[in-house]
XYZ file of C-alpha atoms in Angstrom:
775
model
C 8.314 -64.600 122.891
C 4.669 -64.884 123.958
C 3.424 -64.575 120.383
C 5.880 -67.245 119.260
C 4.825 -69.524 122.109
C 1.149 -69.062 121.260
C 1.879 -70.175 117.697
C 3.686 -73.263 119.024
C 0.841 -74.134 121.370
C -1.690 -73.544 118.652
C 0.168 -75.951 116.397
C 0.424 -78.525 119.161
C -3.246 -78.289 120.046
C -4.438 -79.380 116.633
C -6.722 -82.278 117.355
C -4.982 -85.529 116.584
C -7.691 -87.981 115.544
C -6.939 -91.615 116.165
C -8.652 -94.977 116.179
C -8.487 -96.563 119.575
C -7.598 -100.252 119.768
C -9.126 -100.668 123.214
C -12.283 -102.102 121.697
C -15.375 -103.045 123.615
C -15.718 -106.061 121.307
C -14.449 -107.461 118.042
C -17.333 -106.066 116.006
C -17.444 -102.684 117.765
C -16.681 -99.537 115.808
C -13.366 -98.053 116.981
C -13.649 -95.147 119.378
C -12.075 -91.956 118.039
C -9.535 -90.271 120.326
C -7.752 -86.955 120.196
C -4.825 -85.637 122.211
C -3.744 -81.999 122.342
C -1.693 -79.555 124.391
C -4.073 -76.815 125.395
C -3.574 -73.375 126.862
C -3.775 -74.686 130.421
C -4.131 -78.474 130.243
C -3.332 -81.570 128.290
C -6.542 -82.522 126.527
C -7.664 -86.091 125.822
C -10.815 -86.141 123.703
C -11.157 -82.456 124.536
C -11.188 -83.050 128.304
C -8.571 -82.148 130.901
C -6.044 -84.955 131.198
C -3.520 -84.992 134.011
C -0.722 -87.318 132.967
C 0.154 -89.706 135.821
C 3.029 -91.477 134.199
C 5.734 -93.871 135.335
C 8.895 -95.030 133.601
C 9.428 -98.705 132.752
C 12.180 -99.837 130.375
C 11.264 -102.853 128.282
C 14.937 -103.808 128.038
C 15.178 -104.115 131.833
C 12.238 -106.527 132.126
C 12.032 -110.023 130.567
C 9.593 -109.876 127.691
C 7.603 -112.662 129.316
C 6.946 -110.300 132.261
C 6.017 -107.142 130.362
C 2.284 -107.601 130.842
C 2.687 -108.249 134.573
C 4.770 -105.108 135.083
C 2.390 -102.960 133.043
C -0.544 -104.334 135.029
C 1.362 -103.360 138.181
C 1.841 -99.842 136.821
C -1.867 -99.570 136.110
C -2.684 -100.929 139.587
C -0.442 -98.266 141.109
C -2.791 -95.687 139.612
C -0.803 -94.647 136.544
C -2.607 -93.800 133.321
C 0.533 -93.555 131.167
C 3.866 -95.340 130.888
C 7.070 -93.705 129.714
C 9.556 -95.815 127.757
C 13.129 -95.198 126.646
C 14.403 -96.766 123.465
C 18.124 -97.623 123.421
C 19.794 -97.105 120.048
C 22.683 -99.473 120.814
C 20.272 -102.307 121.577
C 18.241 -101.755 118.415
C 21.190 -101.226 116.026
C 24.070 -103.395 117.301
C 25.943 -102.977 114.004
C 25.562 -100.168 111.442
C 22.405 -100.741 109.439
C 21.514 -103.976 111.255
C 18.304 -103.355 113.218
C 16.997 -105.869 115.728
C 13.489 -105.424 117.137
C 13.266 -108.937 118.570
C 13.054 -110.070 122.190
C 13.728 -107.301 124.681
C 13.850 -104.836 121.788
C 10.281 -105.442 120.595
C 9.001 -102.031 121.627
C 6.005 -102.273 119.327
C 4.719 -105.237 121.304
C 5.477 -103.427 124.578
C 3.338 -100.492 123.405
C 0.527 -102.770 122.253
C 0.459 -104.552 125.628
C 0.402 -101.169 127.401
C -2.594 -100.163 125.308
C -4.375 -103.441 126.049
C -3.834 -102.809 129.764
C -5.346 -99.315 129.580
C -2.124 -97.282 129.532
C -1.053 -94.504 127.202
C 2.611 -94.288 126.178
C 5.182 -91.506 126.089
C 8.063 -92.569 123.849
C 11.666 -91.458 124.398
C 13.682 -92.750 121.407
C 16.820 -90.640 121.881
C 19.093 -90.847 120.011
C 20.664 -90.228 123.447
C 18.931 -91.587 126.547
C 21.299 -91.645 129.581
C 19.323 -93.981 131.920
C 22.512 -95.415 133.454
C 22.681 -97.466 130.268
C 25.908 -98.245 128.397
C 27.057 -95.003 126.658
C 23.638 -93.494 127.297
C 22.178 -95.699 124.581
C 24.590 -94.597 121.844
C 26.115 -97.484 119.859
C 29.763 -98.343 120.493
C 30.585 -98.522 116.787
C 30.349 -94.744 116.543
C 33.644 -94.674 118.460
C 35.513 -96.441 115.658
C 35.829 -92.968 114.156
C 38.474 -91.249 116.339
C 37.287 -87.766 115.337
C 33.598 -88.337 116.091
C 31.756 -85.794 118.246
C 28.709 -87.318 119.917
C 25.429 -85.418 120.258
C 26.496 -82.867 117.693
C 25.974 -81.832 114.081
C 29.074 -83.791 113.126
C 27.740 -85.732 110.098
C 29.489 -88.886 111.357
C 27.050 -88.729 114.288
C 24.026 -86.988 112.813
C 23.635 -89.131 109.702
C 23.559 -92.463 111.608
C 21.202 -90.857 114.143
C 18.829 -89.836 111.353
C 18.913 -93.335 109.873
C 18.140 -94.827 113.287
C 15.229 -92.448 113.930
C 13.839 -93.192 110.468
C 13.813 -96.877 111.414
C 12.121 -96.023 114.732
C 9.419 -94.202 112.800
C 8.914 -97.183 110.523
C 8.519 -99.538 113.495
C 6.654 -97.368 116.015
C 5.051 -94.587 113.965
C 1.885 -96.670 113.366
C 1.411 -96.856 117.153
C 0.861 -93.125 117.612
C -2.552 -92.001 118.811
C -3.001 -90.408 115.401
C -2.905 -93.912 113.903
C -4.937 -95.746 116.525
C -2.117 -96.505 118.934
C -1.257 -95.439 122.493
C 1.725 -93.085 121.894
C 0.710 -89.570 122.987
C 4.016 -87.699 122.786
C 7.626 -88.278 121.684
C 10.708 -86.806 123.341
C 13.491 -85.183 121.334
C 16.966 -86.095 122.658
C 17.319 -86.055 126.468
C 18.500 -83.355 128.857
C 20.524 -81.799 126.061
C 20.824 -78.500 127.938
C 23.142 -80.172 130.427
C 25.392 -81.262 127.540
C 25.345 -78.377 125.068
C 23.704 -75.225 123.759
C 23.499 -75.873 120.017
C 19.911 -75.058 119.130
C 20.435 -76.145 115.546
C 21.396 -79.646 116.713
C 18.092 -79.911 118.579
C 16.293 -78.627 115.489
C 18.007 -81.305 113.403
C 16.923 -84.118 115.742
C 13.404 -82.688 115.854
C 13.302 -82.615 112.061
C 14.595 -86.197 111.889
C 11.625 -87.313 114.007
C 9.205 -85.356 111.837
C 10.759 -86.872 108.709
C 10.365 -90.308 110.327
C 6.607 -89.788 110.418
C 6.008 -88.705 114.001
C 3.042 -86.338 114.069
C 2.176 -86.315 117.781
C 3.503 -83.485 119.979
C 7.289 -83.466 120.347
C 8.837 -82.325 123.621
C 12.184 -81.844 125.354
C 13.290 -82.103 128.978
C 16.024 -80.676 131.210
C 16.734 -80.082 134.893
C 15.758 -76.620 136.173
C 19.249 -75.148 135.893
C 19.600 -76.043 132.206
C 16.122 -75.439 130.795
C 17.273 -72.464 128.708
C 20.410 -74.139 127.365
C 19.884 -75.412 123.848
C 16.142 -74.649 123.955
C 15.050 -73.564 120.475
C 11.437 -72.720 121.302
C 9.803 -75.115 118.827
C 9.427 -77.991 121.281
C 7.133 -78.339 124.272
C 9.402 -78.150 127.359
C 9.105 -80.180 130.562
C 11.347 -80.130 133.629
C 13.122 -82.976 135.476
C 13.590 -82.927 139.253
C 13.561 -85.035 142.393
C 12.235 -82.450 144.846
C 10.905 -78.894 145.197
C 8.248 -78.912 142.453
C 7.198 -75.334 143.198
C 10.629 -73.869 142.437
C 11.238 -76.241 139.526
C 7.974 -75.323 137.833
C 8.731 -71.640 138.437
C 11.903 -72.169 136.404
C 9.880 -73.878 133.687
C 7.437 -70.954 133.563
C 10.328 -68.706 132.510
C 10.343 -70.419 129.107
C 6.715 -71.619 129.113
C 4.524 -68.647 130.122
C 1.383 -70.632 129.392
C 0.517 -74.251 128.843
C 0.297 -77.295 131.114
C 3.235 -78.006 133.415
C 4.901 -81.393 133.513
C 7.793 -83.037 135.303
C 9.487 -85.338 132.800
C 11.427 -87.275 135.456
C 10.402 -87.310 139.111
C 12.755 -89.424 141.206
C 11.362 -91.685 143.974
C 14.849 -93.073 144.664
C 18.163 -93.366 142.872
C 20.439 -95.828 141.146
C 23.412 -97.622 142.721
C 27.119 -97.604 141.905
C 29.684 -100.181 142.967
C 31.272 -99.544 146.353
C 28.602 -97.101 147.576
C 25.526 -97.765 149.760
C 22.226 -98.770 148.177
C 20.091 -95.678 147.637
C 16.751 -95.205 149.339
C 14.501 -92.274 148.542
C 12.854 -90.046 151.117
C 9.375 -91.578 151.044
C 7.716 -88.760 152.995
C 9.105 -86.075 150.696
C 8.293 -88.153 147.609
C 4.618 -88.415 148.616
C 4.382 -84.754 149.594
C 5.842 -83.619 146.264
C 3.540 -85.971 144.359
C 0.512 -84.580 146.162
C 1.662 -81.027 145.453
C 1.650 -81.829 141.712
C -1.684 -83.635 141.910
C -3.312 -80.699 143.713
C -1.926 -78.149 141.259
C -2.933 -80.127 138.159
C 0.695 -80.654 137.167
C 1.556 -83.785 135.216
C 4.539 -85.999 135.936
C 6.426 -89.173 135.127
C 7.878 -91.149 138.027
C 11.414 -92.212 137.118
C 11.384 -95.124 137.863
C 7.985 -96.695 138.563
C 9.751 -100.028 138.067
C 13.505 -100.081 137.571
C 14.096 -103.748 136.875
C 17.551 -105.072 136.005
C 20.191 -103.962 133.539
C 20.764 -107.432 132.148
C 23.798 -108.406 130.130
C 26.672 -105.944 129.772
C 24.398 -102.922 129.347
C 25.007 -101.163 132.683
C 26.621 -97.764 132.239
C 28.951 -95.581 134.228
C 28.662 -92.184 135.870
C 31.276 -89.523 135.251
C 34.169 -89.347 135.731
C 34.199 -93.109 136.518
C 31.550 -94.598 138.820
C 30.328 -97.886 137.285
C 26.657 -98.678 137.855
C 25.361 -101.913 139.344
C 23.254 -104.277 137.239
C 20.428 -104.082 139.745
C 18.301 -101.067 138.813
C 15.915 -101.425 141.725
C 15.999 -97.619 142.184
C 13.946 -97.910 145.383
C 11.035 -97.649 142.952
C 7.425 -98.326 144.008
C 7.606 -101.639 142.099
C 10.700 -103.578 143.163
C 13.363 -105.046 140.899
C 11.484 -108.370 140.887
C 8.100 -106.738 140.253
C 6.843 -106.831 143.831
C 4.604 -104.099 145.266
C 6.398 -102.149 147.999
C 5.049 -99.947 150.772
C 5.797 -97.016 148.483
C 3.588 -98.693 145.843
C 0.576 -98.890 148.138
C 1.041 -95.374 149.490
C 1.273 -94.046 145.941
C -1.816 -96.004 144.937
C -3.780 -94.620 147.901
C -2.665 -91.077 147.056
C -3.642 -91.366 143.396
C -7.038 -92.740 144.369
C -7.889 -89.325 145.861
C -7.160 -87.467 142.607
C -8.670 -89.633 139.879
C -10.163 -88.010 136.817
C -13.874 -88.489 136.116
C -14.635 -92.075 135.172
C -11.238 -93.426 136.274
C -10.781 -96.459 138.504
C -7.700 -98.301 139.732
C -7.612 -102.075 139.196
C -6.318 -104.543 141.772
C -2.634 -105.529 141.535
C -1.907 -108.772 139.678
C -0.446 -111.751 141.485
C 3.306 -111.666 141.925
C 5.410 -114.293 140.204
C 6.331 -117.373 142.246
C 9.680 -117.359 144.034
C 11.943 -120.368 144.597
C 15.177 -121.048 146.414
C 18.056 -123.144 145.105
C 20.205 -125.174 147.474
C 23.938 -124.398 147.361
C 25.721 -126.128 144.489
C 29.438 -126.273 143.705
C 30.741 -125.139 140.350
C 33.004 -128.100 139.636
C 33.998 -127.344 136.032
C 36.329 -124.553 134.942
C 37.544 -122.981 131.715
C 40.640 -120.817 132.323
C 40.493 -117.610 130.301
C 44.093 -117.959 129.114
C 43.344 -121.482 127.849
C 40.350 -120.346 125.793
C 41.920 -117.642 123.634
C 40.942 -116.991 120.021
C 43.403 -116.259 117.225
C 45.508 -113.201 118.000
C 45.616 -109.863 116.245
C 49.018 -108.175 115.990
C 49.878 -104.538 116.596
C 53.013 -102.557 117.379
C 51.187 -100.453 119.958
C 48.044 -101.385 121.886
C 44.903 -99.564 120.784
C 41.409 -99.288 122.211
C 39.066 -102.240 121.701
C 36.857 -100.264 119.299
C 39.844 -100.017 116.923
C 39.810 -103.831 116.848
C 36.085 -103.862 115.976
C 35.023 -105.005 119.452
C 32.229 -103.386 121.406
C 31.817 -105.338 124.644
C 33.410 -108.022 126.796
C 37.062 -108.231 127.821
C 40.249 -107.864 125.802
C 43.716 -109.303 126.439
C 46.955 -107.552 125.476
C 50.142 -109.656 125.438
C 53.790 -108.836 124.814
C 57.250 -109.992 125.866
C 59.384 -107.987 128.270
C 63.150 -108.448 128.380
C 65.163 -109.769 131.293
C 66.191 -107.035 133.645
C 65.917 -105.474 137.079
C 62.690 -104.484 138.800
C 61.056 -101.514 137.102
C 57.806 -99.568 136.923
C 55.226 -100.534 134.317
C 53.072 -97.591 133.218
C 50.216 -97.045 130.787
C 48.768 -93.805 129.489
C 45.428 -95.114 130.755
C 43.388 -98.272 131.218
C 39.624 -98.288 130.686
C 38.629 -99.686 133.048
C 40.436 -102.413 135.028
C 43.659 -104.001 133.844
C 44.711 -107.271 135.493
C 48.476 -107.541 134.954
C 50.178 -110.948 134.789
C 53.852 -111.821 134.455
C 54.412 -115.408 133.317
C 50.831 -116.203 134.344
C 51.090 -114.767 137.854
C 49.054 -111.679 138.715
C 51.292 -108.870 139.947
C 48.865 -105.951 140.102
C 45.718 -104.237 138.848
C 45.430 -100.993 136.902
C 42.397 -99.250 138.411
C 40.679 -96.372 136.618
C 39.056 -95.193 139.845
C 42.398 -93.917 141.113
C 43.861 -92.892 137.712
C 47.157 -94.357 138.939
C 48.344 -96.471 136.039
C 51.626 -97.641 137.532
C 52.596 -101.143 138.693
C 55.845 -102.493 140.112
C 57.270 -105.194 137.832
C 59.694 -107.562 139.598
C 63.169 -108.442 138.306
C 63.359 -111.028 135.507
C 66.269 -113.362 134.765
C 64.821 -114.211 131.326
C 62.468 -112.712 128.809
C 58.948 -112.973 130.218
C 55.369 -112.937 128.962
C 53.393 -109.888 130.058
C 49.578 -110.030 129.918
C 47.155 -107.191 130.586
C 43.574 -108.464 130.752
C 41.295 -105.433 130.473
C 37.761 -105.478 131.837
C 35.498 -102.608 130.754
C 32.651 -101.775 133.147
C 30.304 -99.919 130.808
C 30.895 -96.663 128.974
C 30.188 -93.325 130.634
C 26.533 -92.487 129.989
C 26.401 -88.809 130.900
C 28.253 -85.653 129.905
C 31.018 -84.945 127.382
C 33.002 -87.965 128.635
C 30.683 -90.395 126.771
C 33.236 -90.974 123.994
C 34.631 -93.538 126.420
C 36.862 -95.840 124.394
C 37.859 -99.000 126.233
C 41.035 -101.004 126.566
C 44.753 -100.447 127.170
C 45.764 -96.956 126.098
C 49.281 -96.505 124.678
C 52.039 -95.824 125.289
C 52.818 -98.659 127.675
C 56.307 -98.291 129.131
C 58.659 -100.330 131.274
C 61.240 -98.253 133.057
C 60.628 -95.454 130.572
C 61.080 -97.637 127.456
C 58.008 -98.097 125.244
C 56.884 -101.703 124.851
C 56.055 -102.795 121.306
C 55.052 -105.952 119.476
C 51.692 -106.796 120.991
C 49.241 -109.638 120.494
C 45.590 -108.787 121.058
C 42.924 -111.353 121.925
C 39.290 -110.290 121.679
C 37.034 -111.823 124.336
C 33.512 -110.535 123.548
C 31.757 -112.736 126.143
C 29.044 -113.497 123.620
C 27.186 -116.747 122.932
C 29.736 -117.914 120.376
C 32.616 -117.461 122.805
C 30.813 -119.237 125.640
C 29.956 -122.138 123.365
C 33.642 -122.613 122.549
C 34.967 -122.729 126.117
C 37.250 -125.660 126.993
C 35.959 -127.099 130.266
C 38.010 -129.069 132.773
C 37.628 -130.188 136.352
C 38.607 -127.471 138.831
C 39.945 -125.798 140.732
C 42.225 -123.473 138.738
C 44.200 -120.334 139.409
C 43.702 -117.045 137.592
C 40.714 -115.672 135.697
C 38.326 -118.433 134.683
C 34.801 -119.406 133.766
C 33.083 -121.736 136.227
C 30.117 -123.965 135.470
C 27.464 -125.520 137.694
C 24.201 -127.265 136.954
C 21.078 -127.226 139.104
C 17.950 -129.333 138.863
C 14.706 -127.421 139.297
C 11.341 -129.080 139.658
C 9.173 -126.004 139.200
C 10.797 -122.739 137.993
C 10.265 -119.440 139.760
C 12.080 -116.191 140.327
C 15.181 -116.363 142.503
C 18.260 -114.350 143.400
C 21.643 -115.952 142.830
C 23.845 -115.492 145.889
C 27.285 -114.401 144.649
C 28.870 -113.431 147.970
C 31.496 -116.155 147.648
C 32.696 -114.881 144.291
C 35.038 -112.057 143.301
C 34.284 -109.919 140.257
C 32.860 -110.697 136.843
C 29.700 -111.741 135.033
C 27.062 -114.475 135.418
C 24.865 -116.359 132.924
C 21.923 -118.727 133.398
C 20.873 -120.915 130.475
C 22.647 -118.530 128.120
C 21.053 -115.362 129.522
C 23.607 -112.882 130.856
C 22.050 -111.837 134.150
C 24.442 -109.309 135.589
C 27.848 -108.065 136.490
C 28.878 -108.823 140.071
C 31.544 -107.504 142.449
C 32.071 -108.668 145.995
C 32.505 -105.099 147.347
C 28.747 -104.542 146.975
C 26.280 -103.061 147.563
C 24.554 -105.658 145.338
C 25.423 -109.233 146.302
C 22.765 -111.123 144.318
C 21.668 -111.410 140.695
C 17.955 -111.360 139.945
C 17.104 -114.529 137.998
C 13.684 -114.479 136.306
C 11.796 -117.739 136.551
C 10.861 -117.464 132.881
C 14.544 -118.012 132.009
C 14.671 -121.254 134.012
C 13.068 -124.525 133.027
C 12.134 -127.820 134.704
C 15.083 -130.166 134.913
C 18.738 -129.247 134.391
C 19.769 -125.581 134.281
C 23.262 -124.275 133.550
C 24.970 -121.494 135.523
C 28.210 -120.025 134.115
C 30.254 -117.533 136.118
C 33.258 -115.587 134.851
C 35.355 -114.615 137.876
C 38.346 -112.416 137.131
C 39.587 -112.444 140.728
C 38.734 -116.006 141.714
C 36.090 -117.185 144.189
C 36.636 -117.609 147.908
C 34.458 -120.694 147.502
C 32.987 -121.772 144.121
C 29.454 -122.248 145.429
C 26.254 -120.618 144.221
C 22.724 -120.718 145.643
C 19.340 -119.157 144.944
C 17.781 -116.916 147.604
C 14.171 -115.860 148.122
C 15.080 -112.191 148.549
C 17.753 -109.934 147.059
C 20.765 -108.528 148.874
C 21.018 -104.932 147.656
C 22.886 -103.191 150.465
C 25.823 -105.216 151.740
C 29.082 -103.308 151.409
C 32.381 -105.127 151.919
C 35.108 -102.501 151.358
C 37.703 -104.802 152.923
C 37.504 -106.922 149.758
C 38.230 -104.023 147.411
C 41.590 -104.585 145.718
C 42.136 -100.824 145.848
C 41.725 -101.076 149.639
C 41.185 -97.331 150.008
C 39.648 -95.013 147.447
C 41.375 -92.023 148.983
C 45.071 -91.189 148.471
C 47.162 -90.831 151.618
C 47.676 -87.062 151.498
C 47.267 -84.044 153.734
C 45.839 -80.636 152.992
C 48.369 -77.905 152.149
C 46.528 -74.573 152.082
C 48.612 -72.635 154.620
C 51.035 -71.222 152.062
C 48.400 -70.561 149.396
C 46.080 -67.587 149.098
C 42.492 -68.166 147.988
C 41.737 -66.982 144.464
C 38.161 -66.132 145.454
C 36.175 -65.638 148.658
C 32.415 -65.069 148.702
C 28.964 -66.220 149.811
C 26.657 -68.452 147.825
C 23.086 -67.329 147.259
C 20.462 -69.195 149.320
C 18.156 -71.676 147.647
C 18.546 -74.611 145.271
C 19.328 -72.809 142.013
C 22.549 -73.413 140.092
C 25.001 -70.543 140.530
C 27.741 -69.554 138.087
C 30.683 -67.753 139.642
C 33.355 -65.926 137.626
C 36.783 -65.130 139.106
C 38.241 -61.609 138.787
C 41.093 -63.196 136.848
C 41.665 -66.758 135.565
C 43.658 -69.065 137.835
C 45.888 -71.942 136.770
C 46.549 -75.162 138.647
C 46.523 -78.942 138.904
C 44.129 -78.875 141.869
C 40.895 -77.057 142.688
C 39.735 -76.698 146.295
C 36.330 -75.635 147.572
C 36.634 -74.736 151.254
C 33.235 -74.371 152.908
C 33.316 -72.025 155.914
C 29.698 -72.038 157.089
C 26.159 -73.174 156.264
C 22.906 -71.282 155.903
C 21.207 -73.300 158.653
C 24.101 -73.047 161.122
C 24.562 -76.813 161.288
C 27.997 -78.446 160.925
C 27.270 -80.196 157.614
C 28.319 -79.330 154.064
C 26.842 -80.735 150.860
C 27.348 -80.151 147.129
C 25.026 -81.346 144.389
C 27.420 -80.700 141.520
C 30.564 -78.761 140.621
C 31.659 -77.808 137.120
C 34.780 -75.790 136.371
C 34.933 -73.269 133.521
C 37.904 -72.874 131.187
C 39.359 -69.593 129.967
C 36.476 -69.230 127.484
C 33.802 -69.949 130.077
C 33.087 -73.485 128.832
C 32.827 -76.504 131.171
C 36.029 -78.519 131.553
C 35.758 -82.265 130.974
C 35.710 -84.408 134.122
C 37.406 -87.278 132.291
C 40.695 -87.234 134.242
C 39.317 -85.939 137.544
C 39.647 -87.729 140.843
C 39.084 -86.699 144.444
C 42.483 -85.639 145.775
C 41.275 -84.896 149.306
C 38.056 -84.573 151.270
C 37.973 -83.838 154.975
C 34.690 -85.690 155.589
C 32.082 -87.742 153.709
C 29.185 -89.944 154.743
C 29.684 -93.431 153.278
C 27.716 -95.611 155.710
C 24.318 -94.104 156.517
C 23.898 -92.883 152.921
C 25.933 -92.449 149.767
C 27.394 -89.031 150.480
C 30.717 -89.784 148.787
C 32.721 -86.910 147.376
C 32.502 -88.326 143.826
C 28.818 -87.335 143.834
C 29.921 -83.703 143.531
C 31.512 -84.338 140.117
C 29.356 -87.088 138.563
C 27.057 -84.794 136.585
C 23.966 -85.753 138.582
C 22.250 -83.075 140.640
C 19.830 -85.394 142.478
C 22.634 -86.930 144.584
C 25.317 -85.042 146.504
C 28.511 -85.047 148.514
C 27.607 -84.809 152.193
C 29.962 -84.561 155.149
C 29.738 -87.274 157.780
C 26.642 -87.298 159.972
C 26.314 -90.909 161.169
C 29.200 -92.000 163.391
C 30.495 -88.413 163.787
C 29.549 -84.855 162.868
C 32.744 -82.869 162.278
C 32.297 -79.118 162.066
C 33.384 -76.388 159.661
C 35.533 -75.680 157.741
C 35.156 -78.495 155.198
C 37.405 -78.990 152.180
C 36.896 -80.795 148.890
C 39.956 -80.931 146.609
C 39.770 -82.078 142.974
C 42.751 -83.562 141.149
C 42.159 -82.379 137.578
C 44.669 -84.785 136.012
C 46.559 -81.919 134.378
C 47.109 -78.200 134.810
C 43.978 -76.270 133.824
C 43.181 -72.580 133.398
C 40.018 -71.897 135.399
C 37.938 -68.743 134.955
C 35.149 -69.731 137.345
C 32.809 -72.551 138.315
C 29.202 -73.662 138.510
C 27.791 -74.799 141.826
C 24.565 -76.722 142.347
C 23.465 -76.911 146.008
C 21.914 -79.995 147.492
C 18.504 -80.224 145.784
C 16.449 -82.101 148.347
C 15.339 -80.718 151.684
C 17.933 -81.177 154.394
C 21.080 -79.643 155.834
C 24.342 -78.845 154.105
C 23.734 -75.841 151.859
C 26.969 -73.854 152.022
C 26.977 -70.144 152.807
C 30.531 -68.757 153.085
C 33.301 -70.307 151.025
C 36.816 -69.908 149.674
C 38.338 -71.202 146.433
C 41.951 -72.289 145.981
C 43.634 -73.230 142.695
C 47.222 -74.435 142.476
C 49.715 -77.226 141.935
C 50.500 -77.975 145.596
C 47.193 -77.908 147.504
C 47.834 -81.398 148.882
C 51.021 -83.188 149.877
C 51.921 -86.820 150.479
C-alpha cells in the first residue's frame, strides 16, 4: 500500500508549469507557476502552500455580483475558492450545452484569478449541494431502467460527453495552461453512495480524456473514506467538527501527504418547516484554528451560500425539500454582507498568513432599498391558462411526457356515485385535488398517505390533480426521483382511466402566454403587480401574506416560497431591477391571505408558522406498542463519533424498525442520532424512499432543528435530538421508522451525533415488527 501510495504521490508531485495571468503590467513577461502535492505539503512554486479555501457557487450568485463576492472571499482571508459545476444547468437537453449567464464558469474562474484567488473545480458529474437531483439532468430519468452514478452505459456515456465538454470549456484555465485551477474533484462523496471502484476509475479517466492534467482528488466523510476508494486519486475528508479524529481516519488511507478537509461546515442548509440553522461559531473557530496550527488545508462549505434561484433547489432524503435561501449561516450572508463570523474568521486567518500574504479590505456592500406594499391586482387562473392536452390511459411521471420542471395537471372524469376513497400509488410531491373546480384535498408526500375522501356525485364530474414537484432528491440512491402522479389511481378500488395531461413548465414561454384578468380569483393562480423604483438596490420580497408557490421579478425566477417557513422572504438582487416599472409575478397554489407584496431591508430566515401547514401535524396520531414484542437485539454502542455497523444474530422481518435508547454516555437525559441506515439480507443499505417517521417520543423543533427526519436524511452533520428547550424528558427514548413495506433486516449502521454536545447513546434495544405502533 505504501509503495503504491508513493508512486501516486510521485506522479502528483510532477511540477505543473503554468503561465500566470496575474500580470504586473501588459508588457510584463508572465510569471511561471507550479503546483504539486508533496510528501508533506501542497507546494506552490516549490513552497509550502496551505490551502485556505471557501466554497462559492456561481449559479447561486447573480453574474453581475461575482466579482463582489470573490472580493469578499479574498477579504475574508481565503487564497482559494472552490466551485461546483452543475451538469443539469450546463446541459439542459441532451447535447445542448449552455455556458451563458450563471453558467459561465470560465468567466467566474477568470474573475477569481484577477482577484488573487486560486480555484478548485468540482465538475461532478454528481454534486449534491442541495441542488436539484444533485446536479444530474432530469432527462436521464426518461429511461426507466437507468441507474445513476453507475457504469450503466445510459448514465456513463452521457457523463463522459458532459465531462469532455467541461474540459473543452475549462481545461485552458488550469494552472498548467496559465489559469487558476489547481485541482479537480472526481465525483462527490461516492463512498456514501456505492463501492464500485471501477466506476470511480471510469469517471477519473473521463476527466483525463477531457484534458485535465492537474491533480485529481476525491472526497468523503470519515465513515465512508474507504468505500469506493481505488487508490489512484488524492483523498480528502469532509466534516463539520472534530478535525483530529477525521484526519486520523484519512491517515488510514493516506499514510503520507498533506491533509485536507474538502468540506468544512460553518452552518447548515434549511428545509421547509424546520428552524433556520445556525452553526456553533465557537466550535467553528476552534476547529479552524486547529487546522491552521497543524498545517492542514480546508475548504469552508459555504463561505458564501447565496440563493438557489429558479426551480433548482433540491430535496433531502427521504423527502425534505430545501428552501431557496442558501444562506447556510455562512461568513458571507445570502446578500453578500459580512457577518460577525466573517470578521472573526478574517482575524483568525490574519495570524496564520503565509510569507508575503496580505488580506485586502472588504469591498463596499451593494445598496439596499425597500419597496412600499403594493397590491397584485391582476390574476391569471392556472386552469384558464392550460396548453393543449396530451392523452393517456394511465397517468405517468412528468419525465415520460418530456417535462423536467414546473407543475403538471392530470384530468379525468369520475362517474356519479356515492362518496368513496381516492387513492394513488404515489404523488411526487404535492397533489392538489379538485372536483368540479373545488379543492377537496391535498396528496402530501411528507406523510406518504395518498388517500383522499371524494364526496358523493349526482353526475359525472371532472377530477383534477395538480402536481407540484419540489425538487428531486439530491442525495443517496433515491435520486432517481421521478415526479408527477404515479399510477394506478383508484376510486373505491376501481382504476381510473382516460386521462388528459397538461404540462405547465413555468418557463418564460408559459409566463408570456398567461391570460390576465382583474382579480380576485379562487384556486391556483398567477398574480401580477408592478412597482416603480427610482434607484435599484437589493431588497427582500416579503411573502408572508402568500401561500405556496414561486415568484418572479422582471422574468427572473427568484425562489420558491411557502408560508410555513422558516424563510419568509425572497432575496431580490438590485441588478435584476431597473429604474422605472418592474414586474412581479407570483404563482400561489394555495391562494394568498392578502395579495400584497413589499420589499424589506433585511431577510426573514427563521419565522416558522406550523399552524398554516395544510398537513397540520407531521406526526401520525399513534401510540407505541412494544409491550408484547421482544427486542431482536440489545447492546451498547461504542463511544466516540465513528460510524458503527451492527449485525443481528439472525435477520428480522417487519414493517417497522424501532431504536429504543436506554441511556447516554454522559448521563444526561438527551438522545441524538446523526444517521441510521438499515441493511437488507445481503448486508446492503435499504432505500429510504418510502420511509417516514412512525413515532418519536421527543424531538427538539423550536430551539434547533432536531427533528426525527434528520436521522434518516443521509446527512451526518445534522441529527435527531430529543427536546431540550421547553422540556427535557428522560430516558428511554424511542424512534420508530415506517419502512413503507415489510423488509428483511440483517443489521443497521449508526452514526452518532458528530458535533460536540450531549445525546450520544450508550445502551439501546432494537425492535422489528409489523405492530410496533397502534392508532
